[in-house]
Amino acid sequence: MRLFMLAALAAGALVAAPQSSSQAPAIDANRALVNRYCVTCHNQRLRTAKLAFDTMDLSHPEKNALVWERAIRKLRGGMMPPPGAARPPAEAVAAFATYLENSLDKAALAHADPGSVRIHRLNRAEYANAMRDLFDIKVDAAALLPSDDIDEGFDNIAGVLKVSPSFLDQYIMAARAVAKEAVGTPPSNKTVTVTLRGDDSEVPLPPGARGGITAQFLAPYEGDYEIRATGRPAVFTVDGAKVDTTGRTHLTAGVHDIVAANAGHSFAESEGELFGFVPGAAGTGYSSTGTVVGGIVANGNAGGRGRGGRNRPDVTVNGPFNPVGKPVETASRARIFVCHPPDASEETACAARILSNLATKAFRRPVDDKDLAPFMKFYTDGRKSTGSFEGAIENATVAVLASSKFLYRVEPPPPNAQPGSIYKLNGTELASRLSFFLWSSIPDEELRTAAEQGKLNTPKGLEQEVRRMLADPRAKTLTTNFAFEWLKIRDMDAMEPDPYVYPSFNAPLRAALKTEMDMFISSIFREDRSVIDLLSANYTFVNERLAEHYGIPNVRGDEFRRVTLTDPNRFGLLGKGAVMMVTAYPNRTSPVLRGAYILENITGTPPSPPPPNVPAFKENKDGEKAHTVREIMEAHRANPTCKACHGVMDPLGFALENFDTIGAYRTVDRITLTKIDTAGKLADGTVVNGPVDLRNALLRHPEEFAQTFTEKMMTYALGRGVEYYDMPAIRKIVKDSARDNYKFSDIVMGIIRTPEFQSSMVESVKADQPSGVQVAAK
């Protein structure tokens, strides 16, 4: 992890700096601690890990801030001295870490460094959200655009969002596809027959029904429509209202939510049929709320909300019969065509108005005639080549969406600013940071207006906007983007448990586990609870399939509901099947993966990378005596080289051994048929035996989890890795939020108020940067 990479330190004499009378005893005690427990390995002669603590000035930790921040992390995590070595009293370690933190925080006030962010390209999730907010259309960015590289655990880190000619070609092709869909034309045919495909919409199935699809259908005209399904009997709802058994219903022109589901029955019936569901194929590269006749919000799968069943109905919609009125005007066209020229003489003025409106939203700032000039040329060229006003607007729309002004976020320094100087972001730049942080999308009109009026420059105005944005449904991306990447939940999609070992695992269970995490995390954020509740909450969200997996009685149907947990093993994140699944191998559990996961994502003390030539895990073989995972791991960590890390990681992972790869609770090892041993001793000496003990041990230091959460969210918010000079700001956020038990909104506001979020530092520019793209380097 780049956060605290160790650098070689220049050797020098220990400096006896002037000290106040109050500081001297603490410095002397800390120096004695370092000399006794640290210098034996980290000295000028051995330089273990390239460190020589005997040369460092403890009176001024800020002189070696990078190293001391790393030391703080190791001390707080109980990782140094390593397991098996002599250890100082816990109170002395805590006092030393606190002294270092206070010294570094005080020094940071006089030498602020907000860092800086390089040119920042929209990732494909942000691109898809921008299309939604610009045109009210759904885009399958995964089908249209290349995948984004991940750094620091996130796919929105500016430094790895690379640019290449082939990449730009794909963005141009995506712009063409989106512009064609968004501009579209009103439907001309009155009667249509459309086959519906399902998506991952959150429209619930009718009570007791399952094995169905949810989709959105564009009724081109008002009239009567007929919904039919092949296969087993189906029930239908339109916009939440049940349709009679004939399938006939009256629809107004526009988009409607249609649910078609198989008649209900219990999961206890016909397990082979229900558990064998395979999600339907994805739809087209992009889809909309209805810019084509019978348009469907497709491109998902019927298992998105726990829906499943091998006999998913094949549904068609016919109609309208007896159509009335004018054809529907799509939402995307309404957003684009803010004017309609009455004749050719007014087309150019109308085009300028349309493109000005579009560019202002897409570029996230006001535009002038100079900004519009190139796009008006595309309009003129399009008018000649297509022969129509709408074709010309489509051509210019492609140019706007392919523009670097849309695809990149740039925060240029003031003219003549010198390298190393700090400058405050202007209102529109701050608005973009806010919207991409909280919504993973472009600012809306209200946010842009607040920026232009200077409201974001006042504490009250800024907080009002942040609270409005957190209450907006678009803030759901803090769960699906931030939290799902931080907690590795997205890795579930690539995890395929061994079907011979876990025959009950299927697509509906995978979907249910993800939905549980989505709803659980969202409830913490939406209800503005303490982030510590992520570890301790005694509730979750289940449908029948997940309740059956967890052993929770009296839950029927596909719809998820909130339940109070009676089994404390299931409390919080460490009781969730999704977390257990992304910390295991397809055929067995892994205490190492689970221990490392806790260290990195819960306590914020990631383990060092494994040394080279580490022997492979000795899997059980046929014909040989079988061993539990614990037995094999204990033999592995008997090697002193391995014990330094495994002595810290393994007890954490062993405590979760009652959960198998897919998160089912067990008490007996499936290989040896012996009772699972979850006992262990943590680095600080705490004895734990199972998930409940582990959670309680973690909750004794809530500030550690709050700091980890803040670091991860700061990384996501800034689009860059957190560096050692950011730690004073992070600690301040944690201390301030502790007054109200680490409430979610307090941490969000704390991040937004920091100089790191609201300012930037001028960097030098590499002279040999290729492709004309400036990449800053300190």
PDB file of C-alpha atoms in Angstrom, residues 556-754:
ATOM      1  CA  ARG A 556     -41.641 -15.806   2.965  1.00  0.00           C
ATOM      2  CA  GLY A 557     -41.432 -14.272  -0.482  1.00  0.00           C
ATOM      3  CA  ASP A 558     -38.884 -12.414  -2.588  1.00  0.00           C
ATOM      4  CA  GLU A 559     -39.390  -9.004  -1.021  1.00  0.00           C
ATOM      5  CA  PHE A 560     -36.701  -7.952   1.441  1.00  0.00           C
ATOM      6  CA  ARG A 561     -37.667  -6.827   4.889  1.00  0.00           C
ATOM      7  CA  ARG A 562     -35.826  -5.574   7.951  1.00  0.00           C
ATOM      8  CA  VAL A 563     -35.467  -8.162  10.717  1.00  0.00           C
ATOM      9  CA  THR A 564     -34.012  -7.995  14.216  1.00  0.00           C
ATOM     10  CA  LEU A 565     -31.300 -10.601  14.615  1.00  0.00           C
ATOM     11  CA  THR A 566     -31.470 -12.971  17.581  1.00  0.00           C
ATOM     12  CA  ASP A 567     -28.131 -14.617  16.766  1.00  0.00           C
ATOM     13  CA  PRO A 568     -25.300 -12.239  17.814  1.00  0.00           C
ATOM     14  CA  ASN A 569     -22.919 -14.059  15.459  1.00  0.00           C
ATOM     15  CA  ARG A 570     -24.774 -12.300  12.618  1.00  0.00           C
ATOM     16  CA  PHE A 571     -24.462  -8.755  13.979  1.00  0.00           C
ATOM     17  CA  GLY A 572     -22.742  -6.150  11.802  1.00  0.00           C
ATOM     18  CA  LEU A 573     -20.483  -6.578   8.788  1.00  0.00           C
ATOM     19  CA  LEU A 574     -18.642  -9.598  10.150  1.00  0.00           C
ATOM     20  CA  GLY A 575     -21.889 -11.558  10.291  1.00  0.00           C
ATOM     21  CA  LYS A 576     -22.765 -10.966   6.653  1.00  0.00           C
ATOM     22  CA  GLY A 577     -22.442 -13.742   4.105  1.00  0.00           C
ATOM     23  CA  ALA A 578     -21.150 -11.350   1.457  1.00  0.00           C
ATOM     24  CA  VAL A 579     -18.118 -10.437   3.583  1.00  0.00           C
ATOM     25  CA  MET A 580     -17.411 -14.095   4.308  1.00  0.00           C
ATOM     26  CA  MET A 581     -17.658 -14.886   0.604  1.00  0.00           C
ATOM     27  CA  VAL A 582     -15.124 -12.290  -0.559  1.00  0.00           C
ATOM     28  CA  THR A 583     -12.658 -13.440   2.103  1.00  0.00           C
ATOM     29  CA  ALA A 584     -12.612 -17.106   1.163  1.00  0.00           C
ATOM     30  CA  TYR A 585     -11.556 -19.406  -1.638  1.00  0.00           C
ATOM     31  CA  PRO A 586     -14.080 -21.233  -3.845  1.00  0.00           C
ATOM     32  CA  ASN A 587     -13.548 -24.550  -2.063  1.00  0.00           C
ATOM     33  CA  ARG A 588     -12.558 -23.563   1.494  1.00  0.00           C
ATOM     34  CA  THR A 589     -12.289 -20.790   4.027  1.00  0.00           C
ATOM     35  CA  SER A 590      -9.137 -18.726   4.535  1.00  0.00           C
ATOM     36  CA  PRO A 591      -8.230 -17.335   7.980  1.00  0.00           C
ATOM     37  CA  VAL A 592      -5.403 -15.434   6.273  1.00  0.00           C
ATOM     38  CA  LEU A 593      -7.701 -13.636   3.845  1.00  0.00           C
ATOM     39  CA  ARG A 594     -10.189 -12.862   6.595  1.00  0.00           C
ATOM     40  CA  GLY A 595      -7.515 -11.695   9.014  1.00  0.00           C
ATOM     41  CA  ALA A 596      -5.903  -9.469   6.386  1.00  0.00           C
ATOM     42  CA  TYR A 597      -9.356  -8.109   5.449  1.00  0.00           C
ATOM     43  CA  ILE A 598      -9.992  -7.046   9.051  1.00  0.00           C
ATOM     44  CA  LEU A 599      -6.552  -5.475   9.373  1.00  0.00           C
ATOM     45  CA  GLU A 600      -6.914  -3.479   6.170  1.00  0.00           C
ATOM     46  CA  ASN A 601     -10.613  -2.560   6.170  1.00  0.00           C
ATOM     47  CA  ILE A 602     -11.653  -2.572   9.832  1.00  0.00           C
ATOM     48  CA  THR A 603      -8.650  -1.638  11.997  1.00  0.00           C
ATOM     49  CA  GLY A 604      -6.689   0.201   9.290  1.00  0.00           C
ATOM     50  CA  THR A 605      -3.431  -1.629  10.000  1.00  0.00           C
ATOM     51  CA  PRO A 606      -2.776  -3.545   6.761  1.00  0.00           C
ATOM     52  CA  PRO A 607      -0.220  -6.343   6.942  1.00  0.00           C
ATOM     53  CA  SER A 608       3.043  -6.172   5.053  1.00  0.00           C
ATOM     54  CA  PRO A 609       3.202  -7.977   1.692  1.00  0.00           C
ATOM     55  CA  PRO A 610       4.273 -11.610   2.025  1.00  0.00           C
ATOM     56  CA  PRO A 611       7.978 -12.285   1.509  1.00  0.00           C
ATOM     57  CA  PRO A 612       9.080 -13.967  -1.727  1.00  0.00           C
ATOM     58  CA  ASN A 613       9.101 -17.751  -2.072  1.00  0.00           C
ATOM     59  CA  VAL A 614       6.421 -18.356   0.540  1.00  0.00           C
ATOM     60  CA  PRO A 615       5.475 -22.059   0.400  1.00  0.00           C
ATOM     61  CA  ALA A 616       1.986 -22.806  -0.883  1.00  0.00           C
ATOM     62  CA  PHE A 617      -0.838 -23.829   1.423  1.00  0.00           C
ATOM     63  CA  LYS A 618      -0.769 -27.634   1.851  1.00  0.00           C
ATOM     64  CA  GLU A 619      -4.171 -28.717   0.600  1.00  0.00           C
ATOM     65  CA  ASN A 620      -5.632 -32.032   1.780  1.00  0.00           C
ATOM     66  CA  LYS A 621      -5.020 -34.921  -0.616  1.00  0.00           C
ATOM     67  CA  ASP A 622      -6.888 -38.155  -1.158  1.00  0.00           C
ATOM     68  CA  GLY A 623      -5.304 -41.055   0.678  1.00  0.00           C
ATOM     69  CA  GLU A 624      -3.666 -38.850   3.296  1.00  0.00           C
ATOM     70  CA  LYS A 625      -4.883 -37.912   6.749  1.00  0.00           C
ATOM     71  CA  ALA A 626      -7.170 -34.914   6.477  1.00  0.00           C
ATOM     72  CA  HIS A 627      -6.389 -31.755   8.425  1.00  0.00           C
ATOM     73  CA  THR A 628      -8.473 -28.706   9.252  1.00  0.00           C
ATOM     74  CA  VAL A 629      -7.559 -25.336   7.778  1.00  0.00           C
ATOM     75  CA  ARG A 630      -6.424 -24.298  11.250  1.00  0.00           C
ATOM     76  CA  GLU A 631      -4.055 -27.255  11.603  1.00  0.00           C
ATOM     77  CA  ILE A 632      -2.458 -26.547   8.240  1.00  0.00           C
ATOM     78  CA  MET A 633      -2.119 -22.827   9.019  1.00  0.00           C
ATOM     79  CA  GLU A 634      -0.554 -23.472  12.425  1.00  0.00           C
ATOM     80  CA  ALA A 635       2.097 -25.662  10.811  1.00  0.00           C
ATOM     81  CA  HIS A 636       2.745 -22.909   8.254  1.00  0.00           C
ATOM     82  CA  ARG A 637       3.185 -20.115  10.783  1.00  0.00           C
ATOM     83  CA  ALA A 638       5.596 -22.153  12.886  1.00  0.00           C
ATOM     84  CA  ASN A 639       8.229 -20.668  10.552  1.00  0.00           C
ATOM     85  CA  PRO A 640       9.601 -17.583  12.396  1.00  0.00           C
ATOM     86  CA  THR A 641       9.657 -15.629   9.115  1.00  0.00           C
ATOM     87  CA  CYS A 642       5.925 -16.201   8.715  1.00  0.00           C
ATOM     88  CA  LYS A 643       4.936 -15.719  12.343  1.00  0.00           C
ATOM     89  CA  ALA A 644       5.478 -11.939  12.372  1.00  0.00           C
ATOM     90  CA  CYS A 645       2.449 -11.393  10.141  1.00  0.00           C
ATOM     91  CA  HIS A 646       0.467 -14.587  10.673  1.00  0.00           C
ATOM     92  CA  GLY A 647       0.657 -14.191  14.433  1.00  0.00           C
ATOM     93  CA  VAL A 648      -1.418 -11.026  13.998  1.00  0.00           C
ATOM     94  CA  MET A 649      -3.671 -12.070  11.107  1.00  0.00           C
ATOM     95  CA  ASP A 650      -4.547 -15.656  11.883  1.00  0.00           C
ATOM     96  CA  PRO A 651      -6.302 -15.223  15.266  1.00  0.00           C
ATOM     97  CA  LEU A 652      -8.637 -12.714  13.600  1.00  0.00           C
ATOM     98  CA  GLY A 653      -9.431 -15.155  10.806  1.00  0.00           C
ATOM     99  CA  PHE A 654      -9.750 -18.198  13.076  1.00  0.00           C
ATOM    100  CA  ALA A 655     -12.428 -16.359  15.061  1.00  0.00           C
ATOM    101  CA  LEU A 656     -14.595 -16.388  11.897  1.00  0.00           C
ATOM    102  CA  GLU A 657     -14.077 -20.076  11.030  1.00  0.00           C
ATOM    103  CA  ASN A 658     -17.666 -20.872  11.998  1.00  0.00           C
ATOM    104  CA  PHE A 659     -18.666 -19.228   8.703  1.00  0.00           C
ATOM    105  CA  ASP A 660     -18.030 -21.259   5.560  1.00  0.00           C
ATOM    106  CA  THR A 661     -17.178 -19.854   2.139  1.00  0.00           C
ATOM    107  CA  ILE A 662     -20.760 -18.782   1.390  1.00  0.00           C
ATOM    108  CA  GLY A 663     -21.443 -17.435   4.880  1.00  0.00           C
ATOM    109  CA  ALA A 664     -23.429 -20.351   6.281  1.00  0.00           C
ATOM    110  CA  TYR A 665     -22.840 -20.960   9.986  1.00  0.00           C
ATOM    111  CA  ARG A 666     -21.287 -24.299  10.946  1.00  0.00           C
ATOM    112  CA  THR A 667     -19.803 -25.925  14.024  1.00  0.00           C
ATOM    113  CA  VAL A 668     -18.141 -28.986  12.449  1.00  0.00           C
ATOM    114  CA  ASP A 669     -15.359 -29.060   9.857  1.00  0.00           C
ATOM    115  CA  ARG A 670     -16.671 -30.733   6.699  1.00  0.00           C
ATOM    116  CA  ILE A 671     -13.361 -32.513   5.955  1.00  0.00           C
ATOM    117  CA  THR A 672     -12.338 -33.884   9.342  1.00  0.00           C
ATOM    118  CA  LEU A 673     -15.812 -33.930  10.928  1.00  0.00           C
ATOM    119  CA  THR A 674     -14.280 -32.423  14.057  1.00  0.00           C
ATOM    120  CA  LYS A 675     -15.508 -29.421  16.030  1.00  0.00           C
ATOM    121  CA  ILE A 676     -14.239 -26.142  14.630  1.00  0.00           C
ATOM    122  CA  ASP A 677     -11.736 -24.395  16.890  1.00  0.00           C
ATOM    123  CA  THR A 678     -12.140 -20.608  16.822  1.00  0.00           C
ATOM    124  CA  ALA A 679     -10.021 -19.758  19.871  1.00  0.00           C
ATOM    125  CA  GLY A 680      -7.084 -17.396  19.639  1.00  0.00           C
ATOM    126  CA  LYS A 681      -5.215 -14.487  21.167  1.00  0.00           C
ATOM    127  CA  LEU A 682      -5.096 -11.104  19.445  1.00  0.00           C
ATOM    128  CA  ALA A 683      -1.937  -9.017  19.153  1.00  0.00           C
ATOM    129  CA  ASP A 684      -2.841  -6.995  22.247  1.00  0.00           C
ATOM    130  CA  GLY A 685      -3.306 -10.180  24.316  1.00  0.00           C
ATOM    131  CA  THR A 686      -7.118 -10.272  24.132  1.00  0.00           C
ATOM    132  CA  VAL A 687      -8.456 -13.847  24.091  1.00  0.00           C
ATOM    133  CA  VAL A 688     -11.236 -14.434  21.557  1.00  0.00           C
ATOM    134  CA  ASN A 689     -13.315 -17.474  20.739  1.00  0.00           C
ATOM    135  CA  GLY A 690     -15.687 -16.918  17.846  1.00  0.00           C
ATOM    136  CA  PRO A 691     -17.353 -14.018  16.001  1.00  0.00           C
ATOM    137  CA  VAL A 692     -18.967 -12.438  19.059  1.00  0.00           C
ATOM    138  CA  ASP A 693     -15.689 -12.184  20.991  1.00  0.00           C
ATOM    139  CA  LEU A 694     -13.938 -10.774  17.935  1.00  0.00           C
ATOM    140  CA  ARG A 695     -16.581  -8.123  17.377  1.00  0.00           C
ATOM    141  CA  ASN A 696     -16.530  -7.117  21.048  1.00  0.00           C
ATOM    142  CA  ALA A 697     -12.735  -6.820  20.940  1.00  0.00           C
ATOM    143  CA  LEU A 698     -12.951  -4.530  17.905  1.00  0.00           C
ATOM    144  CA  LEU A 699     -15.678  -2.439  19.515  1.00  0.00           C
ATOM    145  CA  ARG A 700     -13.445  -1.705  22.502  1.00  0.00           C
ATOM    146  CA  HIS A 701     -11.551   0.654  20.188  1.00  0.00           C
ATOM    147  CA  PRO A 702     -14.276   2.302  18.077  1.00  0.00           C
ATOM    148  CA  GLU A 703     -11.914   5.135  17.138  1.00  0.00           C
ATOM    149  CA  GLU A 704      -9.821   2.665  15.113  1.00  0.00           C
ATOM    150  CA  PHE A 705     -12.742   1.671  12.908  1.00  0.00           C
ATOM    151  CA  ALA A 706     -13.921   5.306  12.654  1.00  0.00           C
ATOM    152  CA  GLN A 707     -10.441   6.314  11.490  1.00  0.00           C
ATOM    153  CA  THR A 708     -10.305   3.504   8.931  1.00  0.00           C
ATOM    154  CA  PHE A 709     -13.732   4.511   7.615  1.00  0.00           C
ATOM    155  CA  THR A 710     -12.607   8.147   7.398  1.00  0.00           C
ATOM    156  CA  GLU A 711      -9.377   7.252   5.579  1.00  0.00           C
ATOM    157  CA  LYS A 712     -11.224   5.125   3.031  1.00  0.00           C
ATOM    158  CA  MET A 713     -13.868   7.778   2.464  1.00  0.00           C
ATOM    159  CA  MET A 714     -11.225  10.517   2.188  1.00  0.00           C
ATOM    160  CA  THR A 715      -9.448   8.486  -0.495  1.00  0.00           C
ATOM    161  CA  TYR A 716     -12.710   8.075  -2.397  1.00  0.00           C
ATOM    162  CA  ALA A 717     -13.662  11.737  -1.970  1.00  0.00           C
ATOM    163  CA  LEU A 718     -10.299  13.104  -3.155  1.00  0.00           C
ATOM    164  CA  GLY A 719      -9.651  10.601  -5.917  1.00  0.00           C
ATOM    165  CA  ARG A 720      -6.125  10.016  -4.633  1.00  0.00           C
ATOM    166  CA  GLY A 721      -4.396   7.965  -1.980  1.00  0.00           C
ATOM    167  CA  VAL A 722      -4.230   9.301   1.555  1.00  0.00           C
ATOM    168  CA  GLU A 723      -0.660  10.342   2.369  1.00  0.00           C
ATOM    169  CA  TYR A 724       1.155  10.763   5.665  1.00  0.00           C
ATOM    170  CA  TYR A 725       0.567  14.522   5.612  1.00  0.00           C
ATOM    171  CA  ASP A 726      -3.207  13.928   5.472  1.00  0.00           C
ATOM    172  CA  MET A 727      -3.272  12.038   8.767  1.00  0.00           C
ATOM    173  CA  PRO A 728      -3.555  15.102  11.063  1.00  0.00           C
ATOM    174  CA  ALA A 729      -6.713  16.151   9.205  1.00  0.00           C
ATOM    175  CA  ILE A 730      -8.120  12.629   9.438  1.00  0.00           C
ATOM    176  CA  ARG A 731      -7.454  12.411  13.152  1.00  0.00           C
ATOM    177  CA  LYS A 732      -9.201  15.744  13.673  1.00  0.00           C
ATOM    178  CA  ILE A 733     -12.282  14.492  11.810  1.00  0.00           C
ATOM    179  CA  VAL A 734     -12.369  11.366  13.981  1.00  0.00           C
ATOM    180  CA  LYS A 735     -11.923  13.306  17.235  1.00  0.00           C
ATOM    181  CA  ASP A 736     -14.603  15.829  16.284  1.00  0.00           C
ATOM    182  CA  SER A 737     -17.067  13.124  15.230  1.00  0.00           C
ATOM    183  CA  ALA A 738     -16.508  11.207  18.479  1.00  0.00           C
ATOM    184  CA  ARG A 739     -18.537  13.869  20.290  1.00  0.00           C
ATOM    185  CA  ASP A 740     -21.673  12.524  18.589  1.00  0.00           C
ATOM    186  CA  ASN A 741     -20.611   8.862  18.470  1.00  0.00           C
ATOM    187  CA  TYR A 742     -19.057   9.025  14.995  1.00  0.00           C
ATOM    188  CA  LYS A 743     -22.259   9.924  13.163  1.00  0.00           C
ATOM    189  CA  PHE A 744     -22.075   9.349   9.413  1.00  0.00           C
ATOM    190  CA  SER A 745     -22.888  12.917   8.369  1.00  0.00           C
ATOM    191  CA  ASP A 746     -20.296  14.317  10.793  1.00  0.00           C
ATOM    192  CA  ILE A 747     -17.558  12.351   9.054  1.00  0.00           C
ATOM    193  CA  VAL A 748     -18.807  13.365   5.608  1.00  0.00           C
ATOM    194  CA  MET A 749     -18.918  17.032   6.599  1.00  0.00           C
ATOM    195  CA  GLY A 750     -15.550  16.723   8.296  1.00  0.00           C
ATOM    196  CA  ILE A 751     -13.968  15.515   5.056  1.00  0.00           C
ATOM    197  CA  ILE A 752     -15.633  18.251   3.018  1.00  0.00           C
ATOM    198  CA  ARG A 753     -14.442  20.978   5.405  1.00  0.00           C
ATOM    199  CA  THR A 754     -10.776  19.960   5.166  1.00  0.00           C
TER     200      THR A 754
END
